[in-house]
Tab-separated table of C-alpha atoms and ligand atoms in Angstrom:
chain	number	residue	atom	x	y	z
A	1	MET	CA	-71.720	-53.475	-8.150
A	2	SER	CA	-69.167	-54.323	-5.235
A	3	ARG	CA	-65.984	-54.930	-6.705
A	4	ASP	CA	-63.932	-57.833	-5.524
A	5	VAL	CA	-62.581	-59.591	-8.604
A	6	THR	CA	-58.640	-59.844	-9.239
A	7	LEU	CA	-57.819	-60.882	-12.546
A	8	LEU	CA	-54.239	-62.274	-13.686
A	9	TRP	CA	-54.037	-61.145	-17.097
A	10	GLY	CA	-51.349	-62.552	-19.287
A	11	LEU	CA	-51.630	-59.826	-21.602
A	12	ARG	CA	-49.091	-61.095	-24.584
A	13	SER	CA	-47.002	-64.351	-25.064
A	14	PRO	CA	-44.094	-62.975	-26.327
A	15	CYS	CA	-40.686	-62.175	-23.956
A	16	ALA	CA	-36.874	-61.731	-24.920
A	17	PHE	CA	-36.182	-63.497	-21.994
A	18	ALA	CA	-36.076	-67.680	-21.972
A	19	CYS	CA	-36.510	-68.824	-18.028
A	20	PRO	CA	-36.270	-72.727	-18.528
A	21	HIS	CA	-39.066	-73.275	-15.738
A	22	CYS	CA	-41.316	-70.725	-17.462
A	23	TYR	CA	-45.012	-71.433	-17.193
A	24	PHE	CA	-44.970	-70.572	-21.159
A	25	GLY	CA	-42.518	-73.386	-21.741
A	26	THR	CA	-39.301	-72.219	-24.240
A	27	ILE	CA	-39.579	-71.400	-27.494
A	28	GLU	CA	-37.353	-74.192	-28.645
A	29	GLU	CA	-39.443	-77.145	-27.000
A	30	HIS	CA	-42.475	-75.408	-28.838
A	31	ARG	CA	-40.943	-74.672	-32.323
A	32	ASP	CA	-40.937	-78.477	-33.118
A	33	ALA	CA	-44.395	-79.349	-31.538
A	34	PRO	CA	-46.373	-76.405	-30.947
A	35	PRO	CA	-48.943	-76.880	-28.282
A	36	ASP	CA	-52.454	-77.234	-29.280
A	37	GLN	CA	-54.594	-77.870	-26.479
A	38	LEU	CA	-56.637	-74.855	-25.011
A	39	GLY	CA	-54.807	-73.458	-21.632
A	40	VAL	CA	-51.402	-74.697	-22.748
A	41	LEU	CA	-48.898	-70.827	-22.594
A	42	SER	CA	-46.449	-70.527	-25.070
A	43	HIS	CA	-43.967	-67.894	-26.019
A	44	LEU	CA	-45.074	-68.763	-29.803
A	45	SER	CA	-47.895	-66.159	-29.160
A	46	ARG	CA	-49.649	-68.050	-32.427
A	47	ASN	CA	-53.319	-66.603	-31.151
A	48	ASP	CA	-52.492	-63.655	-29.082
A	49	LEU	CA	-55.619	-61.465	-29.289
A	50	SER	CA	-55.149	-58.396	-31.379
A	51	GLY	CA	-54.259	-54.554	-29.918
A	52	ARG	CA	-57.912	-53.751	-30.803
A	53	GLU	CA	-59.712	-56.929	-29.182
A	54	LEU	CA	-57.429	-55.847	-25.694
A	55	THR	CA	-58.639	-52.383	-25.725
A	56	ALA	CA	-62.229	-52.985	-26.515
A	57	PHE	CA	-62.467	-55.355	-23.388
A	58	ALA	CA	-60.243	-53.088	-21.239
A	59	ARG	CA	-62.921	-50.140	-21.786
A	60	THR	CA	-65.562	-52.479	-20.528
A	61	LEU	CA	-63.952	-52.637	-16.972
A	62	SER	CA	-65.708	-49.765	-15.381
A	63	ASP	CA	-68.714	-50.583	-13.232
A	64	SER	CA	-67.468	-54.127	-13.953
A	65	PRO	CA	-67.051	-56.695	-10.550
A	66	VAL	CA	-62.780	-55.984	-11.402
A	67	GLU	CA	-61.113	-54.562	-8.691
A	68	ARG	CA	-57.678	-55.308	-9.398
A	69	VAL	CA	-55.987	-56.332	-12.570
A	70	VAL	CA	-52.219	-58.171	-12.540
A	71	ILE	CA	-50.852	-57.711	-15.774
A	72	ALA	CA	-48.232	-60.310	-16.686
A	73	GLY	CA	-47.371	-62.519	-19.801
A	74	GLY	CA	-44.936	-63.081	-21.170
A	75	GLU	CA	-43.202	-60.052	-20.920
A	76	PRO	CA	-45.752	-57.413	-20.829
A	77	LEU	CA	-44.010	-53.951	-21.215
A	78	ASP	CA	-41.869	-55.272	-24.386
A	79	TRP	CA	-45.391	-54.728	-26.353
A	80	PRO	CA	-46.094	-51.264	-27.665
A	81	GLY	CA	-49.480	-51.159	-26.702
A	82	ALA	CA	-49.188	-52.083	-23.048
A	83	LEU	CA	-49.070	-48.284	-21.807
A	84	GLU	CA	-52.566	-47.674	-23.368
A	85	VAL	CA	-53.997	-50.957	-21.776
A	86	ILE	CA	-52.676	-50.450	-18.841
A	87	GLY	CA	-54.116	-46.439	-19.282
A	88	LEU	CA	-57.656	-47.657	-19.669
A	89	ILE	CA	-57.821	-50.236	-16.865
A	90	LYS	CA	-56.576	-47.389	-14.881
A	91	GLU	CA	-59.647	-44.824	-16.047
A	92	ALA	CA	-61.766	-47.689	-15.189
A	93	GLY	CA	-61.035	-47.377	-11.589
A	94	CYS	CA	-59.082	-50.884	-11.345
A	95	GLN	CA	-56.215	-51.364	-9.309
A	96	VAL	CA	-53.017	-52.065	-11.710
A	97	VAL	CA	-49.972	-54.331	-10.563
A	98	ILE	CA	-47.421	-55.352	-13.248
A	99	ALA	CA	-45.417	-58.424	-13.227
A	100	THR	CA	-42.187	-57.611	-15.150
A	101	ASN	CA	-38.537	-59.061	-16.317
A	102	ALA	CA	-37.731	-55.210	-15.495
A	103	ILE	CA	-35.551	-54.698	-18.834
A	104	PRO	CA	-38.521	-52.388	-20.187
A	105	LEU	CA	-37.732	-50.278	-16.917
A	106	THR	CA	-34.197	-49.314	-18.318
A	107	ARG	CA	-36.709	-47.571	-20.881
A	108	PRO	CA	-37.218	-44.230	-19.516
A	109	HIS	CA	-40.567	-43.601	-21.562
A	110	ILE	CA	-41.833	-46.592	-19.756
A	111	VAL	CA	-41.106	-45.960	-16.320
A	112	GLU	CA	-42.360	-42.101	-16.872
A	113	GLY	CA	-45.627	-43.673	-18.475
A	114	LEU	CA	-46.086	-46.220	-15.556
A	115	VAL	CA	-45.741	-43.735	-12.880
A	116	ALA	CA	-47.636	-41.020	-14.661
A	117	LEU	CA	-50.480	-43.759	-15.126
A	118	GLY	CA	-50.982	-43.859	-11.723
A	119	VAL	CA	-49.738	-47.721	-11.822
A	120	ASP	CA	-50.147	-49.078	-8.313
A	121	GLY	CA	-47.748	-51.829	-8.207
A	122	VAL	CA	-44.730	-53.076	-10.224
A	123	SER	CA	-43.381	-57.027	-9.270
A	124	VAL	CA	-40.008	-57.322	-10.938
A	125	SER	CA	-38.780	-61.173	-11.133
A	126	LEU	CA	-35.411	-61.737	-9.800
A	127	ASP	CA	-34.325	-65.401	-8.981
A	128	SER	CA	-31.122	-64.755	-7.347
A	129	ALA	CA	-29.057	-62.182	-5.685
A	130	ASP	CA	-25.978	-63.891	-7.570
A	131	ALA	CA	-25.575	-61.953	-10.604
A	132	PRO	CA	-24.169	-65.160	-13.108
A	133	THR	CA	-26.774	-67.135	-11.285
A	134	ASN	CA	-29.795	-65.369	-11.863
A	135	ASP	CA	-28.690	-65.034	-15.725
A	136	ARG	CA	-28.784	-68.823	-15.803
A	137	LEU	CA	-31.673	-69.236	-14.231
A	138	ARG	CA	-33.096	-65.907	-16.363
A	139	PRO	CA	-30.793	-65.722	-19.043
A	140	SER	CA	-31.911	-63.642	-22.226
A	141	ARG	CA	-32.562	-64.909	-25.192
A	142	SER	CA	-30.074	-62.525	-26.511
A	143	GLY	CA	-27.607	-62.857	-23.637
A	144	ARG	CA	-27.460	-59.030	-23.849
A	145	PHE	CA	-29.607	-58.522	-20.761
A	146	GLY	CA	-29.399	-59.844	-17.301
A	147	TYR	CA	-29.001	-59.164	-13.567
A	148	ASP	CA	-27.354	-55.868	-14.531
A	149	GLN	CA	-30.129	-54.490	-16.510
A	150	VAL	CA	-32.991	-55.677	-13.879
A	151	LEU	CA	-31.375	-53.772	-11.245
A	152	GLN	CA	-30.563	-50.832	-13.717
A	153	GLY	CA	-34.523	-50.928	-14.032
A	154	ILE	CA	-35.524	-51.115	-10.721
A	155	ARG	CA	-33.563	-48.027	-9.608
A	156	ALA	CA	-34.809	-46.286	-12.543
A	157	LEU	CA	-38.401	-46.658	-11.440
A	158	LEU	CA	-37.213	-45.681	-7.669
A	159	ALA	CA	-35.963	-42.556	-8.973
A	160	ALA	CA	-38.731	-41.782	-11.214
A	161	ARG	CA	-41.544	-42.222	-8.559
A	162	GLU	CA	-39.865	-39.972	-6.096
A	163	GLY	CA	-42.062	-38.008	-4.179
A	164	ARG	CA	-45.167	-40.141	-4.780
A	165	ALA	CA	-46.435	-43.109	-2.851
A	166	ALA	CA	-47.114	-45.039	-6.427
A	167	PRO	CA	-45.986	-47.322	-7.845
A	168	ARG	CA	-45.058	-49.993	-4.818
A	169	VAL	CA	-42.154	-51.632	-5.793
A	170	GLY	CA	-41.500	-55.533	-5.670
A	171	ILE	CA	-38.974	-58.237	-6.014
A	172	TYR	CA	-40.277	-62.140	-6.645
A	173	THR	CA	-38.203	-64.565	-6.543
A	174	VAL	CA	-39.101	-68.239	-7.940
A	175	VAL	CA	-37.471	-70.358	-4.893
A	176	MET	CA	-35.854	-73.793	-6.079
A	177	ARG	CA	-34.830	-76.679	-4.368
A	178	SER	CA	-31.098	-76.305	-4.906
A	179	ARG	CA	-31.176	-72.554	-3.463
A	180	PRO	CA	-33.418	-71.932	-0.543
A	181	GLN	CA	-30.845	-69.318	0.765
A	182	GLU	CA	-31.996	-66.823	-2.327
A	183	ILE	CA	-35.119	-66.511	0.293
A	184	GLY	CA	-32.655	-64.217	2.509
A	185	ASP	CA	-30.019	-63.317	-0.163
A	186	VAL	CA	-32.797	-61.772	-2.343
A	187	ALA	CA	-34.553	-60.167	0.415
A	188	ARG	CA	-31.172	-58.352	1.914
A	189	LEU	CA	-31.006	-56.987	-2.129
A	190	ALA	CA	-34.022	-55.931	-2.127
A	191	ALA	CA	-33.753	-54.063	1.173
A	192	ASP	CA	-30.609	-52.309	-0.241
A	193	LEU	CA	-32.214	-51.465	-3.313
A	194	GLY	CA	-34.992	-49.733	-1.186
A	195	VAL	CA	-37.780	-51.641	-2.874
A	196	ASP	CA	-41.252	-51.768	-1.132
A	197	TYR	CA	-41.809	-55.463	-1.077
A	198	TYR	CA	-40.594	-58.718	-1.614
A	199	VAL	CA	-42.321	-62.128	-2.292
A	200	PRO	CA	-40.516	-65.544	-2.538
A	201	GLN	CA	-42.662	-68.065	-4.497
A	202	PRO	CA	-42.290	-71.980	-4.506
A	203	ILE	CA	-41.525	-73.067	-8.253
A	204	SER	CA	-44.419	-74.800	-10.015
A	205	LEU	CA	-43.448	-77.440	-12.326
A	206	ALA	CA	-45.814	-80.148	-13.707
A	207	PRO	CA	-43.902	-83.829	-12.739
A	208	ASP	CA	-43.398	-84.080	-16.159
A	209	HIS	CA	-41.557	-81.278	-16.784
A	210	ALA	CA	-37.926	-81.440	-17.801
A	211	LEU	CA	-37.002	-79.659	-14.812
A	212	PHE	CA	-38.985	-81.340	-12.307
A	213	GLU	CA	-36.489	-83.677	-10.757
A	214	LYS	CA	-33.774	-81.023	-10.377
A	215	HIS	CA	-35.866	-77.816	-9.288
A	216	ALA	CA	-38.970	-78.978	-7.686
A	217	HIS	CA	-38.760	-79.128	-3.894
A	218	ARG	CA	-39.128	-82.780	-2.135
A	219	PRO	CA	-40.557	-82.862	1.513
A	220	SER	CA	-36.519	-83.455	2.870
A	221	ASP	CA	-36.089	-79.685	1.510
A	222	VAL	CA	-39.085	-78.157	3.863
A	223	ALA	CA	-37.067	-77.465	7.244
A	224	GLU	CA	-34.595	-75.730	5.066
A	225	VAL	CA	-37.042	-73.674	3.579
A	226	ALA	CA	-38.978	-73.203	6.521
A	227	GLY	CA	-35.630	-71.813	8.538
A	228	GLN	CA	-35.206	-69.120	5.727
A	229	LEU	CA	-38.516	-68.215	5.895
A	230	ASP	CA	-38.260	-68.259	9.836
A	231	ASP	CA	-35.252	-65.813	9.361
A	232	LEU	CA	-37.129	-63.709	6.960
A	233	TYR	CA	-40.203	-62.986	9.093
A	234	ALA	CA	-38.084	-62.400	12.122
A	235	ASP	CA	-35.993	-59.492	10.161
A	236	PRO	CA	-37.832	-58.706	6.723
A	237	SER	CA	-35.285	-55.496	6.614
A	238	GLY	CA	-38.206	-53.054	6.132
A	239	LEU	CA	-39.868	-54.809	3.581
A	240	THR	CA	-43.301	-55.708	3.584
A	241	LEU	CA	-44.132	-59.425	3.108
A	242	PRO	CA	-47.049	-61.504	2.326
A	243	ASP	CA	-48.780	-62.229	5.371
A	244	PRO	CA	-47.433	-64.676	7.572
A	245	SER	CA	-49.882	-67.536	7.094
A	246	TYR	CA	-48.312	-67.586	3.280
A	247	ALA	CA	-45.187	-69.012	4.831
A	248	ARG	CA	-47.190	-71.655	5.883
A	249	ARG	CA	-48.965	-72.406	2.643
A	250	PHE	CA	-45.548	-72.094	1.026
A	251	LEU	CA	-44.261	-74.860	2.726
A	252	GLU	CA	-47.349	-77.237	2.347
A	253	ALA	CA	-47.192	-76.260	-1.365
A	254	ILE	CA	-43.372	-77.952	-1.282
A	255	SER	CA	-44.391	-80.636	1.050
A	256	THR	CA	-46.292	-81.989	-2.361
A	257	HIS	CA	-43.672	-83.045	-3.950
A	258	ASP	CA	-45.979	-84.055	-6.964
A	259	SER	CA	-47.658	-80.834	-7.254
A	260	GLY	CA	-50.435	-82.457	-5.707
A	261	ARG	CA	-53.683	-81.194	-3.358
A	262	VAL	CA	-52.757	-78.162	-1.239
A	263	ALA	CA	-55.728	-77.707	1.792
A	264	GLY	CA	-57.514	-74.365	1.575
A	265	CYS	CA	-58.453	-72.960	-1.633
A	266	PHE	CA	-59.232	-69.528	-1.794
A	267	GLY	CA	-59.930	-68.908	-5.164
A	268	GLY	CA	-62.722	-69.696	-7.674
A	269	ALA	CA	-64.973	-66.806	-6.796
A	270	ARG	CA	-62.444	-64.052	-6.621
A	271	LEU	CA	-59.279	-64.849	-9.033
A	272	PHE	CA	-59.522	-65.382	-12.532
A	273	PHE	CA	-56.834	-65.778	-15.279
A	274	VAL	CA	-57.165	-64.528	-18.513
A	275	GLN	CA	-54.495	-65.945	-21.188
A	276	PRO	CA	-53.125	-63.904	-23.985
A	277	ASP	CA	-55.540	-66.030	-26.359
A	278	GLY	CA	-58.387	-64.463	-23.998
A	279	SER	CA	-59.092	-67.382	-22.720
A	280	VAL	CA	-60.548	-67.206	-19.147
A	281	TRP	CA	-60.142	-69.591	-16.521
A	282	ASP	CA	-61.639	-69.418	-13.117
A	283	CYS	CA	-57.770	-69.823	-11.012
A	284	PRO	CA	-54.362	-70.067	-12.544
A	285	SER	CA	-54.286	-73.687	-11.326
A	286	ASP	CA	-53.016	-75.938	-14.925
A	287	ARG	CA	-54.981	-78.996	-12.654
A	288	ARG	CA	-58.059	-76.930	-12.622
A	289	ILE	CA	-57.472	-75.430	-16.124
A	290	ALA	CA	-57.109	-78.935	-17.316
A	291	ALA	CA	-60.469	-79.976	-15.498
A	292	THR	CA	-62.637	-77.209	-16.651
A	293	PRO	CA	-65.327	-78.904	-19.098
A	294	PRO	CA	-66.160	-77.003	-22.682
A	295	GLU	CA	-69.731	-75.816	-21.264
A	296	ARG	CA	-67.210	-73.763	-18.853
A	297	ARG	CA	-64.837	-72.209	-21.528
A	298	ARG	CA	-65.082	-68.400	-22.032
A	299	SER	CA	-63.084	-65.799	-23.321
A	300	ILE	CA	-62.507	-61.805	-23.258
A	301	ARG	CA	-62.859	-61.814	-27.044
A	302	GLY	CA	-66.077	-59.382	-27.852
A	303	ALA	CA	-66.787	-59.732	-24.102
A	304	ASP	CA	-68.073	-57.096	-21.482
A	305	ALA	CA	-66.460	-57.478	-17.975
A	306	ARG	CA	-69.852	-56.518	-16.109
A	307	THR	CA	-71.407	-59.682	-17.665
A	308	LEU	CA	-68.286	-61.806	-17.714
A	309	PHE	CA	-67.626	-62.164	-14.123
A	310	ALA	CA	-71.366	-61.565	-12.647
A	311	GLU	CA	-71.471	-65.502	-12.986
A	312	ARG	CA	-69.157	-67.022	-10.289
A	313	PRO	CA	-68.046	-70.906	-9.893
A	314	GLY	CA	-68.213	-70.321	-6.118
A	315	CYS	CA	-65.746	-72.777	-5.407
A	316	ASN	CA	-63.852	-72.515	-2.168
A	317	ASP	CA	-62.184	-76.117	-1.052
A	318	CYS	CA	-61.299	-77.409	-4.897
A	319	ASP	CA	-59.397	-80.673	-5.165
A	320	LEU	CA	-57.425	-79.092	-7.606
A	321	PHE	CA	-55.540	-76.343	-5.089
A	322	SER	CA	-51.903	-76.676	-5.730
A	323	ARG	CA	-48.905	-74.743	-5.669
A	324	ASP	CA	-50.030	-72.716	-8.427
A	325	CYS	CA	-52.806	-71.282	-6.279
A	326	VAL	CA	-50.391	-70.648	-3.460
A	327	ASN	CA	-48.214	-68.553	-5.945
A	328	MET	CA	-51.357	-66.567	-6.687
A	329	TRP	CA	-52.383	-66.084	-3.434
A	330	PRO	CA	-50.201	-62.758	-2.644
A	331	LEU	CA	-51.789	-61.344	-5.637
A	332	VAL	CA	-55.377	-61.559	-4.714
A	333	LEU	CA	-55.856	-61.669	-0.873
A	334	ASP	CA	-53.101	-59.852	0.330
A	335	MET	CA	-52.298	-57.472	-2.302
A	336	PRO	CA	-54.210	-54.634	-0.583
A	337	ARG	CA	-51.737	-55.051	2.366
A	338	ILE	CA	-48.944	-55.417	0.215
A	339	LEU	CA	-49.442	-52.409	-1.594
A	340	SER	CA	-50.349	-50.202	1.265
A	341	THR	CA	-47.898	-47.201	1.789
A	342	GLU	CA	-48.605	-47.769	5.615
A	343	ALA	CA	-46.893	-51.654	5.953
A	344	PRO	CA	-45.104	-53.116	7.053
B	1	SAM	C1	-44.696	-65.717	-16.290
B	1	SAM	S1	-43.840	-64.281	-15.843
B	1	SAM	C2	-44.602	-63.154	-16.362
B	1	SAM	C3	-43.865	-61.483	-16.510
B	1	SAM	C4	-42.604	-61.223	-16.674
B	1	SAM	N1	-41.955	-61.805	-17.923
B	1	SAM	C5	-41.636	-61.666	-15.206
B	1	SAM	O1	-40.973	-62.558	-15.346
B	1	SAM	O2	-41.588	-61.192	-14.147
B	1	SAM	C6	-44.670	-64.130	-14.053
B	1	SAM	C7	-43.914	-64.933	-12.785
B	1	SAM	O3	-44.131	-65.885	-13.042
B	1	SAM	C8	-43.079	-66.843	-12.285
B	1	SAM	N2	-42.681	-68.015	-12.959
B	1	SAM	C9	-42.756	-68.123	-14.386
B	1	SAM	N3	-42.615	-69.783	-13.897
B	1	SAM	C10	-42.778	-70.088	-13.109
B	1	SAM	C11	-42.961	-71.468	-12.605
B	1	SAM	N4	-42.489	-72.541	-13.289
B	1	SAM	N5	-42.915	-71.753	-11.020
B	1	SAM	C12	-43.227	-70.622	-10.252
B	1	SAM	N6	-43.189	-68.988	-10.832
B	1	SAM	C13	-42.689	-69.127	-12.163
B	1	SAM	C14	-41.820	-65.902	-13.196
B	1	SAM	O4	-41.165	-65.682	-12.265
B	1	SAM	C15	-42.556	-64.503	-12.306
B	1	SAM	O5	-42.176	-63.969	-11.447
B	2	SF4	S1	-38.840	-63.488	-17.827
B	2	SF4	FE1	-41.055	-63.793	-17.411
B	2	SF4	S2	-42.391	-64.731	-19.272
B	2	SF4	FE2	-39.972	-64.517	-19.951
B	2	SF4	S3	-39.493	-66.301	-19.610
B	2	SF4	FE3	-39.050	-65.601	-18.002
B	2	SF4	S4	-40.512	-65.738	-16.484
B	2	SF4	FE4	-41.134	-66.563	-18.203
């Protein structure tokens, strides 16, 4: 069976951080009004699958169409069962990339485990090169963790992989309208740290999100962001960047202030989104998820990956293509190049 499917697998919902823009919302808002619609994420983790259900599904990945699994959450590496699940996915012959807030990388057994398992990529989130700004944008719930520990975690991982090609280590930055300069600033920091790849991502917020007016780009922001991206691609400082066509998609995405349609859907047939409750969606677009009819709802609970992904929706010019999809492009079509040791 040919393997060409990428899973973005939100493994667990809990997180020790409380980023106010997070796709999972905030605990505070959900405590009073827990979301009850399928497809709406929450750190409350009321419906996360059990460890046994997760390992059972991971065991079915060998000989399935799944080529690559991007493990995210919530914070996946805070969950004690994470290394076991990652090991099963690697045993199944899949490429594994972990998206993390990096605090777990300060724990030696985590970095040693990731290196020993042969994890292919670790993508660390950092939204500002300025420590107080990052910690305001990405606050930890206890107030005890932040920028310093993120850098400590990155350095620990780079030291632990010394002499090996994997994991490749990257930084992801959510770019907000007030801080276009982070594109260049975080890239310079990433290069100084010695990381391998860098991906700036446009913030994606629904128009009714409390932070939409503050953080979501407007068409008038496009020129400045374009200038930052031009400078970055002109001098990547040794970092591997997403293919230059991504910069165009980025700019198209932020030109649609209302998170509306962006031309050029790539999803559907090759990218699926698995949420911590096991639900499987054709792609991570919140617009697409909301439009999924009940007969297309599926779950990894008790399922076999060899049959679950055999049927593809086959959409390639989806009207619901939007910022969420643009954010996923480097994960899907560009990841083999980004993880290549020969890049840039
Ligand atoms: C939800 S997090 C899960 C993994 C891990 N906790 C982390 O922060 O990297 C995955 C990625 O989504 C990004 N993200 C969260 N909310 C976002 C939003 N509203 N728009 C764009 N990216 C967002 C995070 O910064 C992170 O890079
Ligand atoms: S660390 Fe990741 S999952 Fe946690 S709140 Fe921030 S973006 Fe969301």
